[in-house]
Amino acid sequence: MNLFGLTFRHGVHPPDSKQLTEHVPIRRMPFPRRIALPLRQHAGKPARCLVQKGDRVERGDKIAEADGYVSVPIHASAAGTVADITLWPHPDGTMSEAVIIDVDPHSPQIPRPRLVPHWEGLTPEDVRAAVRDAGVVGLGGASFPTHVKLSPPPDLPIEWLLVNGAECEPYLTTDHRTMVEYPERVHFGIRIMMQCLGVERAVIGVEMNKPDAIEALRRTVPDDLNVTVQPLVVKYPQGAEKMLIHVVTGREVPSGKLPMHVGVVVQNVGSIATIAEIFETGLPLIERVVTVTGRGVNKPSNLIVPVGTMLGDVLDYCGGVREDAAEIVFGGPMMGTSQPDMRTPLTKGTTGVVVLSRDDVKPKQTYPCIKCGHCLDACPVFLNPSLLGILAQAGRYEEMVEHHLNDCMICGSCSYVCPSNIPLSQMFALSKAALRKRQAPPPPDKDKTGKEKVA
Ligand code: SF4
Ligand code: SF4
């Protein structure tokens, strides 16, 4: 085990700005009048819609089915009537197919009862199926289907379960409050995952700026569970999987490989609590904890929000935005995405809503690179962001790959330190997207009627 306080090399120290909500208890937001459930809320293939306009749905009903192995179903987060299935603003900035539900104002919102299997009698296969049927994905932002993480190939034995409670992104206190208020649930989720993966040790990594979370988790560790709570140095991006693995286990995940290649599965603490919840209550993933914060919102809060609640409704519930509000971000200021449309729904992967004031927003004016090297000192995976930025501006994407673009985590550390305000990480995200488009197979040849031509 590492000594207290080990960390990774490079990285940055943005102000954590968590004081706005770190001691604010989680409370439940009332059901909004309308919700929008995008069919694309997870990594992998979007779900396939099962409902039609006019259908009545109860809270917890499956409204879309997983389409393939790397996909999960989506469930109604409130009882009501399907008002439409249409293109709707998505948090990633596109328009995406979504099921719109008019929430029944007179419903007690009691979920339709589901059979809750007793987890101890289940095989790992049964646990994975239950997790998948409940639509569970990573709640830390990437939304990777959890049942896939629970299914490592047999030739890759897993030795460690690493629970990611670092929450290094400034402002966010979603995981922090979950660990303080529901530590027993976290341990129960760990127990289920350990049994499913066949691992004998788990470590919960928590940054040292959350002493109450560390205390709550340590106080509630069951005697028969081999779990260690590991305090971590406060540094960004401590919660990135590769950083966390290196700090806790001393292992390096090689370029192009996954944590399971070094015997580790990493799971966000919120997802672990959700796994516990589906076996405790039978509820699928239809609500989540979200931090609504920033100097631009009137009542910073930690809320349990039905998935699909629209941005405008959440902000109204938090007293609206202040006069000097300048930008709204889903996620945090380092890796989050700007949201211009109040109809955009909070999805399974929305960790927080941060309303930045004018003083918090970086000037948009950019300047040429002055070769100061700050970005090289900041990059936790030792890339050369300055060079990558020059290549990105020239559209030389293939050369960027030669300079290890694929290892870039889009963590935003380089952009944060750049004195020329060059939006490096955004440029790298766009470069990756452009490469994916170039490498995608060409669309099938079609005749005049739109049918595919047969060779
Ligand atoms: S965004 Fe990419 S290049 Fe920039 S610091 Fe993070 S990993 Fe390095
Ligand atoms: S931090 Fe900005 S200005 Fe300095 S070398 Fe990197 S890209 Fe250039």
Tab-separated table of C-alpha atoms and ligand atoms in Angstrom:
chain	number	residue	atom	x	y	z
A	1	MET	CA	0.000	0.000	0.000
A	2	ASN	CA	1.230	3.483	-0.785
A	3	LEU	CA	2.185	5.925	1.904
A	4	PHE	CA	-0.339	8.555	2.938
A	5	GLY	CA	-0.410	11.369	0.450
A	6	LEU	CA	1.208	9.888	-2.679
A	7	THR	CA	0.173	11.372	-5.956
A	8	PHE	CA	1.005	11.413	-9.674
A	9	ARG	CA	3.427	13.705	-11.498
A	10	HIS	CA	2.340	16.901	-13.246
A	11	GLY	CA	-1.310	17.998	-13.009
A	12	VAL	CA	-2.696	21.352	-11.815
A	13	HIS	CA	-4.239	22.977	-8.736
A	14	PRO	CA	-7.348	24.946	-9.728
A	15	PRO	CA	-9.305	26.443	-6.781
A	16	ASP	CA	-11.680	23.663	-5.739
A	17	SER	CA	-14.647	26.045	-5.138
A	18	LYS	CA	-16.502	23.279	-3.306
A	19	GLN	CA	-17.370	25.382	-0.265
A	20	LEU	CA	-20.641	26.452	-1.915
A	21	THR	CA	-22.208	22.985	-1.548
A	22	GLU	CA	-19.853	20.641	0.321
A	23	HIS	CA	-21.894	20.884	3.541
A	24	VAL	CA	-25.317	21.175	1.905
A	25	PRO	CA	-27.330	17.958	2.453
A	26	ILE	CA	-28.809	16.192	-0.562
A	27	ARG	CA	-32.514	16.876	-1.000
A	28	ARG	CA	-35.071	15.668	-3.488
A	29	MET	CA	-36.301	17.976	-6.229
A	30	PRO	CA	-40.057	17.865	-6.945
A	31	PHE	CA	-41.102	16.260	-10.234
A	32	PRO	CA	-41.116	18.737	-13.128
A	33	ARG	CA	-44.093	19.019	-15.471
A	34	ARG	CA	-42.225	17.580	-18.432
A	35	ILE	CA	-39.109	15.460	-18.894
A	36	ALA	CA	-37.000	14.607	-21.950
A	37	LEU	CA	-35.210	11.250	-22.039
A	38	PRO	CA	-32.590	11.055	-24.809
A	39	LEU	CA	-32.102	7.554	-26.258
A	40	ARG	CA	-28.362	8.285	-26.262
A	41	GLN	CA	-27.301	8.631	-22.629
A	42	HIS	CA	-24.441	6.152	-22.468
A	43	ALA	CA	-21.252	5.143	-24.269
A	44	GLY	CA	-22.038	2.636	-27.034
A	45	LYS	CA	-25.133	2.278	-29.180
A	46	PRO	CA	-28.218	4.381	-28.341
A	47	ALA	CA	-31.180	2.502	-26.892
A	48	ARG	CA	-34.100	1.428	-29.143
A	49	CYS	CA	-37.393	3.144	-28.364
A	50	LEU	CA	-40.229	0.882	-27.138
A	51	VAL	CA	-43.027	3.440	-26.709
A	52	GLN	CA	-45.220	5.541	-28.964
A	53	LYS	CA	-46.760	8.976	-28.716
A	54	GLY	CA	-49.808	8.787	-26.450
A	55	ASP	CA	-48.615	5.770	-24.424
A	56	ARG	CA	-49.053	5.912	-20.652
A	57	VAL	CA	-45.983	5.018	-18.613
A	58	GLU	CA	-45.441	4.417	-14.925
A	59	ARG	CA	-42.324	5.514	-13.076
A	60	GLY	CA	-39.637	2.863	-13.648
A	61	ASP	CA	-41.171	1.396	-16.852
A	62	LYS	CA	-38.693	0.513	-19.569
A	63	ILE	CA	-39.198	2.917	-22.468
A	64	ALA	CA	-36.169	1.947	-24.571
A	65	GLU	CA	-34.263	-1.327	-24.918
A	66	ALA	CA	-30.489	-1.828	-25.011
A	67	ASP	CA	-29.285	-2.197	-28.595
A	68	GLY	CA	-26.318	-4.563	-28.488
A	69	TYR	CA	-23.826	-5.491	-25.805
A	70	VAL	CA	-22.407	-2.010	-25.143
A	71	SER	CA	-25.764	-0.379	-24.546
A	72	VAL	CA	-28.316	-0.153	-21.729
A	73	PRO	CA	-32.082	0.328	-21.478
A	74	ILE	CA	-33.734	3.589	-20.443
A	75	HIS	CA	-36.621	3.814	-17.987
A	76	ALA	CA	-39.307	6.421	-17.389
A	77	SER	CA	-38.203	8.604	-14.496
A	78	ALA	CA	-41.773	9.779	-13.841
A	79	ALA	CA	-45.290	8.525	-14.489
A	80	GLY	CA	-47.108	10.310	-17.284
A	81	THR	CA	-47.941	10.272	-20.991
A	82	VAL	CA	-45.546	10.125	-23.926
A	83	ALA	CA	-46.090	13.539	-25.520
A	84	ASP	CA	-43.623	13.092	-28.370
A	85	ILE	CA	-40.596	11.223	-29.690
A	86	THR	CA	-38.533	13.844	-31.405
A	87	LEU	CA	-35.149	15.489	-31.875
A	88	TRP	CA	-34.324	17.430	-28.721
A	89	PRO	CA	-31.289	19.419	-27.447
A	90	HIS	CA	-28.681	17.019	-26.054
A	91	PRO	CA	-25.983	17.938	-23.486
A	92	ASP	CA	-23.285	17.268	-26.110
A	93	GLY	CA	-24.570	20.217	-28.166
A	94	THR	CA	-26.341	18.171	-30.880
A	95	MET	CA	-30.034	17.439	-31.446
A	96	SER	CA	-30.742	13.853	-30.500
A	97	GLU	CA	-33.820	11.601	-30.469
A	98	ALA	CA	-35.600	11.784	-27.123
A	99	VAL	CA	-38.834	10.561	-25.536
A	100	ILE	CA	-40.758	13.498	-24.102
A	101	ILE	CA	-43.059	12.656	-21.197
A	102	ASP	CA	-45.743	14.942	-19.810
A	103	VAL	CA	-45.553	14.150	-16.116
A	104	ASP	CA	-48.848	13.286	-14.476
A	105	PRO	CA	-49.469	16.078	-11.914
A	106	HIS	CA	-51.774	13.871	-9.832
A	107	SER	CA	-49.607	10.755	-9.698
A	108	PRO	CA	-48.080	9.798	-6.344
A	109	GLN	CA	-45.051	8.737	-8.438
A	110	ILE	CA	-44.837	5.367	-6.755
A	111	PRO	CA	-42.657	3.222	-9.012
A	112	ARG	CA	-44.138	0.127	-10.604
A	113	PRO	CA	-43.046	-2.757	-8.356
A	114	ARG	CA	-40.170	-4.816	-9.736
A	115	LEU	CA	-38.922	-8.173	-8.627
A	116	VAL	CA	-35.784	-7.597	-6.548
A	117	PRO	CA	-33.529	-10.655	-6.632
A	118	HIS	CA	-31.577	-11.372	-3.489
A	119	TRP	CA	-28.038	-10.663	-4.616
A	120	GLU	CA	-26.313	-13.307	-2.496
A	121	GLY	CA	-27.933	-16.182	-4.340
A	122	LEU	CA	-27.006	-14.798	-7.742
A	123	THR	CA	-24.224	-15.899	-10.059
A	124	PRO	CA	-21.930	-13.184	-11.480
A	125	GLU	CA	-23.859	-13.569	-14.735
A	126	ASP	CA	-27.163	-12.878	-12.920
A	127	VAL	CA	-25.690	-9.796	-11.211
A	128	ARG	CA	-24.462	-8.425	-14.551
A	129	ALA	CA	-27.890	-9.033	-16.094
A	130	ALA	CA	-29.638	-7.248	-13.199
A	131	VAL	CA	-27.250	-4.296	-13.452
A	132	ARG	CA	-27.758	-4.089	-17.197
A	133	ASP	CA	-31.559	-4.382	-16.964
A	134	ALA	CA	-31.540	-1.487	-14.495
A	135	GLY	CA	-29.744	0.685	-17.066
A	136	VAL	CA	-26.729	1.343	-14.812
A	137	VAL	CA	-23.836	3.315	-16.292
A	138	GLY	CA	-20.843	5.091	-14.785
A	139	LEU	CA	-22.141	8.218	-13.072
A	140	GLY	CA	-18.801	10.038	-13.126
A	141	GLY	CA	-19.450	11.529	-16.555
A	142	ALA	CA	-18.312	8.964	-19.159
A	143	SER	CA	-21.529	6.893	-18.801
A	144	PHE	CA	-19.868	3.610	-19.708
A	145	PRO	CA	-22.279	0.671	-19.207
A	146	THR	CA	-21.439	-0.889	-15.840
A	147	HIS	CA	-22.271	-4.495	-16.819
A	148	VAL	CA	-19.408	-4.353	-19.361
A	149	LYS	CA	-16.953	-3.328	-16.635
A	150	LEU	CA	-18.241	-6.249	-14.590
A	151	SER	CA	-17.405	-8.668	-17.435
A	152	PRO	CA	-13.601	-8.809	-17.829
A	153	PRO	CA	-12.381	-11.570	-20.153
A	154	PRO	CA	-11.395	-14.776	-18.286
A	155	ASP	CA	-7.738	-14.400	-19.327
A	156	LEU	CA	-7.514	-11.030	-17.485
A	157	PRO	CA	-7.867	-11.804	-13.771
A	158	ILE	CA	-8.895	-8.815	-11.667
A	159	GLU	CA	-7.081	-8.251	-8.373
A	160	TRP	CA	-8.283	-4.801	-7.344
A	161	LEU	CA	-11.565	-2.977	-7.271
A	162	LEU	CA	-10.782	0.733	-7.148
A	163	VAL	CA	-13.631	2.948	-6.064
A	164	ASN	CA	-13.252	6.439	-7.425
A	165	GLY	CA	-14.267	8.965	-4.784
A	166	ALA	CA	-11.638	11.526	-5.777
A	167	GLU	CA	-14.116	13.990	-7.330
A	168	CYS	CA	-11.245	16.241	-8.384
A	169	GLU	CA	-13.313	18.406	-10.731
A	170	PRO	CA	-13.776	21.850	-9.099
A	171	TYR	CA	-17.226	22.818	-7.712
A	172	LEU	CA	-18.760	19.305	-7.760
A	173	THR	CA	-19.838	17.689	-4.481
A	174	THR	CA	-22.096	14.918	-5.785
A	175	ASP	CA	-19.783	12.050	-4.799
A	176	HIS	CA	-18.703	13.866	-1.635
A	177	ARG	CA	-22.256	14.092	-0.287
A	178	THR	CA	-23.033	10.507	-1.382
A	179	MET	CA	-20.068	9.256	0.662
A	180	VAL	CA	-21.023	11.370	3.700
A	181	GLU	CA	-24.745	10.566	3.651
A	182	TYR	CA	-24.840	7.005	2.246
A	183	PRO	CA	-21.560	5.308	3.291
A	184	GLU	CA	-23.283	2.001	4.109
A	185	ARG	CA	-24.778	1.949	0.636
A	186	VAL	CA	-21.319	2.468	-0.865
A	187	HIS	CA	-19.981	-0.495	1.097
A	188	PHE	CA	-22.940	-2.654	0.076
A	189	GLY	CA	-22.330	-1.815	-3.600
A	190	ILE	CA	-18.640	-2.672	-3.148
A	191	ARG	CA	-19.588	-6.034	-1.628
A	192	ILE	CA	-21.778	-6.882	-4.636
A	193	MET	CA	-19.096	-5.817	-7.124
A	194	MET	CA	-16.342	-7.710	-5.314
A	195	GLN	CA	-18.371	-10.898	-5.375
A	196	CYS	CA	-19.280	-10.444	-9.033
A	197	LEU	CA	-15.646	-9.816	-10.049
A	198	GLY	CA	-14.196	-12.415	-7.675
A	199	VAL	CA	-11.781	-9.869	-6.149
A	200	GLU	CA	-10.676	-9.864	-2.544
A	201	ARG	CA	-9.589	-6.298	-2.006
A	202	ALA	CA	-11.083	-2.922	-2.688
A	203	VAL	CA	-9.710	0.566	-2.163
A	204	ILE	CA	-11.779	3.741	-2.042
A	205	GLY	CA	-9.676	6.708	-3.172
A	206	VAL	CA	-10.861	10.016	-1.690
A	207	GLU	CA	-9.124	13.390	-1.993
A	208	MET	CA	-8.052	14.840	1.359
A	209	ASN	CA	-10.319	17.870	0.978
A	210	LYS	CA	-13.232	15.581	2.026
A	211	PRO	CA	-12.270	14.598	5.589
A	212	ASP	CA	-15.901	13.992	6.588
A	213	ALA	CA	-16.331	11.525	3.710
A	214	ILE	CA	-13.144	9.688	4.681
A	215	GLU	CA	-14.358	9.538	8.282
A	216	ALA	CA	-17.851	8.318	7.349
A	217	LEU	CA	-16.524	5.582	5.065
A	218	ARG	CA	-13.951	4.405	7.622
A	219	ARG	CA	-16.495	4.385	10.445
A	220	THR	CA	-18.905	2.175	8.496
A	221	VAL	CA	-16.586	-0.399	6.866
A	222	PRO	CA	-18.110	-3.804	7.723
A	223	ASP	CA	-15.735	-6.088	9.647
A	224	ASP	CA	-15.906	-8.808	7.008
A	225	LEU	CA	-15.174	-6.545	4.007
A	226	ASN	CA	-11.574	-6.024	2.858
A	227	VAL	CA	-11.916	-2.344	2.006
A	228	THR	CA	-9.345	0.402	2.583
A	229	VAL	CA	-10.110	4.102	2.415
A	230	GLN	CA	-7.094	5.804	0.818
A	231	PRO	CA	-6.767	9.595	1.201
A	232	LEU	CA	-5.351	11.202	-1.928
A	233	VAL	CA	-3.493	14.463	-2.458
A	234	VAL	CA	-5.773	17.214	-3.784
A	235	LYS	CA	-4.632	17.649	-7.342
A	236	TYR	CA	-6.334	17.674	-10.720
A	237	PRO	CA	-6.942	15.184	-12.444
A	238	GLN	CA	-6.527	12.820	-9.501
A	239	GLY	CA	-9.803	11.093	-10.411
A	240	ALA	CA	-8.713	10.112	-13.934
A	241	GLU	CA	-8.614	6.303	-14.049
A	242	LYS	CA	-4.968	6.024	-15.050
A	243	MET	CA	-3.858	8.485	-12.375
A	244	LEU	CA	-5.879	6.773	-9.671
A	245	ILE	CA	-4.533	3.333	-10.590
A	246	HIS	CA	-0.969	4.595	-10.564
A	247	VAL	CA	-1.358	6.323	-7.208
A	248	VAL	CA	-3.099	3.464	-5.425
A	249	THR	CA	-1.504	0.351	-6.963
A	250	GLY	CA	1.746	1.684	-8.437
A	251	ARG	CA	0.768	0.116	-11.793
A	252	GLU	CA	0.914	1.921	-15.130
A	253	VAL	CA	-1.822	1.300	-17.673
A	254	PRO	CA	0.102	1.100	-20.974
A	255	SER	CA	-0.906	3.289	-23.906
A	256	GLY	CA	-3.947	1.850	-25.695
A	257	LYS	CA	-4.764	-0.556	-22.848
A	258	LEU	CA	-7.531	-0.631	-20.251
A	259	PRO	CA	-7.394	-0.838	-16.437
A	260	MET	CA	-8.368	-4.522	-16.658
A	261	HIS	CA	-5.053	-5.177	-18.481
A	262	VAL	CA	-3.260	-4.381	-15.209
A	263	GLY	CA	-5.738	-6.321	-13.067
A	264	VAL	CA	-7.886	-3.375	-11.969
A	265	VAL	CA	-11.530	-2.344	-12.344
A	266	VAL	CA	-12.306	1.281	-11.483
A	267	GLN	CA	-15.849	2.334	-10.639
A	268	ASN	CA	-17.198	5.713	-9.620
A	269	VAL	CA	-18.557	5.853	-6.081
A	270	GLY	CA	-21.984	7.079	-7.256
A	271	SER	CA	-22.332	4.114	-9.608
A	272	ILE	CA	-21.427	1.760	-6.765
A	273	ALA	CA	-24.163	3.312	-4.618
A	274	THR	CA	-26.584	2.891	-7.539
A	275	ILE	CA	-25.726	-0.811	-7.825
A	276	ALA	CA	-26.557	-1.177	-4.129
A	277	GLU	CA	-29.794	0.707	-4.646
A	278	ILE	CA	-31.083	-1.518	-7.436
A	279	PHE	CA	-30.754	-4.533	-5.149
A	280	GLU	CA	-32.148	-2.661	-2.124
A	281	THR	CA	-35.158	-1.059	-3.774
A	282	GLY	CA	-35.569	-2.628	-7.202
A	283	LEU	CA	-35.507	0.841	-8.772
A	284	PRO	CA	-33.672	1.116	-12.083
A	285	LEU	CA	-31.425	4.124	-12.721
A	286	ILE	CA	-34.102	6.819	-13.022
A	287	GLU	CA	-32.707	9.511	-10.764
A	288	ARG	CA	-29.294	10.712	-9.656
A	289	VAL	CA	-27.540	13.143	-7.349
A	290	VAL	CA	-26.531	16.374	-9.087
A	291	THR	CA	-24.658	19.396	-7.727
A	292	VAL	CA	-26.156	22.708	-8.871
A	293	THR	CA	-23.617	25.350	-8.005
A	294	GLY	CA	-21.450	28.281	-9.017
A	295	ARG	CA	-21.399	31.949	-8.091
A	296	GLY	CA	-24.036	32.603	-10.752
A	297	VAL	CA	-26.884	30.602	-9.170
A	298	ASN	CA	-28.970	31.837	-6.251
A	299	LYS	CA	-29.295	28.654	-4.161
A	300	PRO	CA	-26.404	26.230	-4.671
A	301	SER	CA	-27.699	22.732	-3.858
A	302	ASN	CA	-27.121	18.996	-4.000
A	303	LEU	CA	-30.264	17.462	-5.459
A	304	ILE	CA	-31.755	14.093	-6.310
A	305	VAL	CA	-33.139	14.822	-9.769
A	306	PRO	CA	-35.259	12.597	-12.047
A	307	VAL	CA	-33.187	11.750	-15.140
A	308	GLY	CA	-34.503	13.869	-18.018
A	309	THR	CA	-35.278	16.969	-15.927
A	310	MET	CA	-34.587	20.036	-18.035
A	311	LEU	CA	-31.921	22.593	-17.178
A	312	GLY	CA	-34.435	25.455	-16.841
A	313	ASP	CA	-36.507	23.535	-14.273
A	314	VAL	CA	-33.441	22.712	-12.166
A	315	LEU	CA	-32.269	26.330	-12.158
A	316	ASP	CA	-35.774	27.603	-11.305
A	317	TYR	CA	-35.852	25.241	-8.337
A	318	CYS	CA	-32.487	26.647	-7.221
A	319	GLY	CA	-33.804	30.204	-7.183
A	320	GLY	CA	-32.770	31.118	-10.719
A	321	VAL	CA	-29.517	32.617	-11.951
A	322	ARG	CA	-27.943	35.901	-10.832
A	323	GLU	CA	-27.454	38.954	-12.950
A	324	ASP	CA	-23.761	38.312	-13.471
A	325	ALA	CA	-24.249	34.683	-14.618
A	326	ALA	CA	-22.138	34.301	-17.741
A	327	GLU	CA	-21.986	30.612	-18.641
A	328	ILE	CA	-23.728	27.367	-17.663
A	329	VAL	CA	-21.705	24.163	-17.778
A	330	PHE	CA	-22.761	20.517	-17.362
A	331	GLY	CA	-19.986	18.703	-15.488
A	332	GLY	CA	-17.316	20.995	-14.124
A	333	PRO	CA	-15.292	23.889	-15.488
A	334	MET	CA	-12.334	21.658	-16.468
A	335	MET	CA	-14.061	18.980	-18.538
A	336	GLY	CA	-17.670	20.138	-18.736
A	337	THR	CA	-19.660	21.319	-21.752
A	338	SER	CA	-21.322	24.713	-22.105
A	339	GLN	CA	-25.127	24.652	-22.280
A	340	PRO	CA	-26.943	27.400	-24.154
A	341	ASP	CA	-30.447	25.823	-24.206
A	342	MET	CA	-32.676	25.689	-21.102
A	343	ARG	CA	-34.576	22.695	-22.585
A	344	THR	CA	-31.459	20.478	-22.397
A	345	PRO	CA	-32.132	17.546	-20.066
A	346	LEU	CA	-29.878	16.275	-17.293
A	347	THR	CA	-28.967	12.718	-18.244
A	348	LYS	CA	-27.554	9.720	-16.358
A	349	GLY	CA	-24.045	11.142	-16.847
A	350	THR	CA	-24.709	14.699	-15.642
A	351	THR	CA	-22.631	15.161	-12.505
A	352	GLY	CA	-23.364	18.826	-11.979
A	353	VAL	CA	-24.693	22.112	-13.289
A	354	VAL	CA	-22.194	24.931	-12.738
A	355	VAL	CA	-23.324	28.519	-13.316
A	356	LEU	CA	-20.173	30.594	-13.745
A	357	SER	CA	-20.207	34.322	-13.121
A	358	ARG	CA	-18.509	36.877	-15.366
A	359	ASP	CA	-15.448	36.868	-13.080
A	360	ASP	CA	-15.071	33.069	-13.397
A	361	VAL	CA	-15.078	32.846	-17.174
A	362	LYS	CA	-11.779	32.945	-19.042
A	363	PRO	CA	-11.502	35.702	-21.679
A	364	LYS	CA	-12.318	34.373	-25.143
A	365	GLN	CA	-9.458	36.329	-26.752
A	366	THR	CA	-6.592	33.956	-27.622
A	367	TYR	CA	-2.963	34.748	-28.488
A	368	PRO	CA	-0.211	32.856	-30.290
A	369	CYS	CA	1.752	30.204	-28.417
A	370	ILE	CA	4.748	31.768	-26.672
A	371	LYS	CA	6.468	28.391	-26.088
A	372	CYS	CA	6.412	28.882	-22.323
A	373	GLY	CA	6.141	25.136	-21.705
A	374	HIS	CA	3.517	25.435	-18.948
A	375	CYS	CA	1.235	22.993	-20.761
A	376	LEU	CA	3.993	20.365	-20.890
A	377	ASP	CA	4.497	20.710	-17.140
A	378	ALA	CA	0.750	20.361	-16.560
A	379	CYS	CA	-0.019	17.340	-18.754
A	380	PRO	CA	-0.436	14.270	-16.512
A	381	VAL	CA	0.316	11.859	-19.371
A	382	PHE	CA	3.442	13.710	-20.549
A	383	LEU	CA	2.198	14.840	-23.945
A	384	ASN	CA	3.329	17.980	-25.754
A	385	PRO	CA	0.082	19.989	-25.903
A	386	SER	CA	1.816	22.952	-27.543
A	387	LEU	CA	2.879	20.835	-30.523
A	388	LEU	CA	-0.468	19.038	-30.640
A	389	GLY	CA	-2.186	22.428	-30.695
A	390	ILE	CA	-0.142	23.566	-33.687
A	391	LEU	CA	-0.934	20.327	-35.535
A	392	ALA	CA	-4.637	20.617	-34.645
A	393	GLN	CA	-4.814	24.143	-36.025
A	394	ALA	CA	-3.303	22.874	-39.287
A	395	GLY	CA	-5.739	19.920	-39.447
A	396	ARG	CA	-2.791	17.469	-39.369
A	397	TYR	CA	-4.712	14.922	-37.346
A	398	GLU	CA	-2.781	11.805	-38.423
A	399	GLU	CA	0.445	13.454	-37.217
A	400	MET	CA	-1.277	14.166	-33.918
A	401	VAL	CA	-1.818	10.429	-33.519
A	402	GLU	CA	1.934	9.904	-34.012
A	403	HIS	CA	2.357	12.320	-31.101
A	404	HIS	CA	0.012	10.226	-28.918
A	405	LEU	CA	-3.255	12.127	-29.284
A	406	ASN	CA	-5.043	8.903	-28.325
A	407	ASP	CA	-3.519	9.083	-24.851
A	408	CYS	CA	-5.012	12.537	-24.270
A	409	MET	CA	-7.819	12.357	-21.677
A	410	ILE	CA	-9.216	15.783	-22.612
A	411	CYS	CA	-8.654	16.671	-18.958
A	412	GLY	CA	-8.250	20.398	-19.650
A	413	SER	CA	-5.081	20.863	-17.549
A	414	CYS	CA	-3.157	22.289	-20.512
A	415	SER	CA	-5.917	24.784	-21.388
A	416	TYR	CA	-6.122	25.815	-17.730
A	417	VAL	CA	-2.465	26.885	-17.509
A	418	CYS	CA	-2.064	28.349	-21.003
A	419	PRO	CA	-1.282	32.103	-20.692
A	420	SER	CA	-2.327	32.570	-24.325
A	421	ASN	CA	-5.833	31.212	-23.577
A	422	ILE	CA	-5.494	28.631	-26.353
A	423	PRO	CA	-8.412	26.184	-25.941
A	424	LEU	CA	-6.058	23.221	-26.303
A	425	SER	CA	-8.214	20.439	-24.849
A	426	GLN	CA	-11.263	21.541	-26.856
A	427	MET	CA	-9.108	21.458	-29.986
A	428	PHE	CA	-7.978	17.928	-29.105
A	429	ALA	CA	-11.558	16.776	-28.568
A	430	LEU	CA	-12.503	18.155	-31.986
A	431	SER	CA	-9.428	16.538	-33.551
A	432	LYS	CA	-10.400	13.167	-32.120
A	433	ALA	CA	-13.929	13.582	-33.465
A	434	ALA	CA	-12.569	14.539	-36.912
A	435	LEU	CA	-10.336	11.464	-36.933
A	436	ARG	CA	-13.230	9.191	-35.987
A	437	LYS	CA	-15.206	10.637	-38.898
A	438	ARG	CA	-12.328	10.127	-41.333
A	439	GLN	CA	-11.806	6.560	-40.168
A	440	ALA	CA	-15.513	5.629	-40.227
A	441	PRO	CA	-16.466	3.278	-43.108
A	442	PRO	CA	-18.069	5.117	-46.061
A	443	PRO	CA	-21.885	5.067	-46.138
A	444	PRO	CA	-23.314	2.224	-48.254
A	445	ASP	CA	-23.780	2.926	-51.967
A	446	LYS	CA	-27.441	3.687	-52.635
A	447	ASP	CA	-29.519	3.764	-55.810
A	448	LYS	CA	-31.938	6.570	-56.700
A	449	THR	CA	-34.684	5.076	-54.519
A	450	GLY	CA	-32.400	5.130	-51.468
A	451	LYS	CA	-31.969	1.326	-51.410
A	452	GLU	CA	-28.516	-0.103	-50.887
A	453	LYS	CA	-26.923	-1.340	-54.136
A	454	VAL	CA	-26.159	-5.048	-54.290
A	455	ALA	CA	-22.790	-5.827	-55.903
B	1	SF4	S1	-6.091	17.664	-22.217
B	1	SF4	FE1	-4.735	16.074	-23.034
B	1	SF4	S2	-2.885	17.139	-23.632
B	1	SF4	FE2	-4.012	18.530	-22.278
B	1	SF4	S3	-3.190	18.108	-20.259
B	1	SF4	FE3	-4.968	16.779	-20.465
B	1	SF4	S4	-4.153	14.843	-21.252
B	1	SF4	FE4	-2.537	16.406	-21.553
B	2	SF4	S1	0.972	26.871	-22.309
B	2	SF4	FE1	0.102	27.841	-24.125
B	2	SF4	S2	1.589	29.410	-24.646
B	2	SF4	FE2	2.652	28.031	-23.240
B	2	SF4	S3	3.651	26.499	-24.576
B	2	SF4	FE3	1.653	25.670	-24.060
B	2	SF4	S4	0.331	26.308	-25.734
B	2	SF4	FE4	2.140	27.594	-25.819
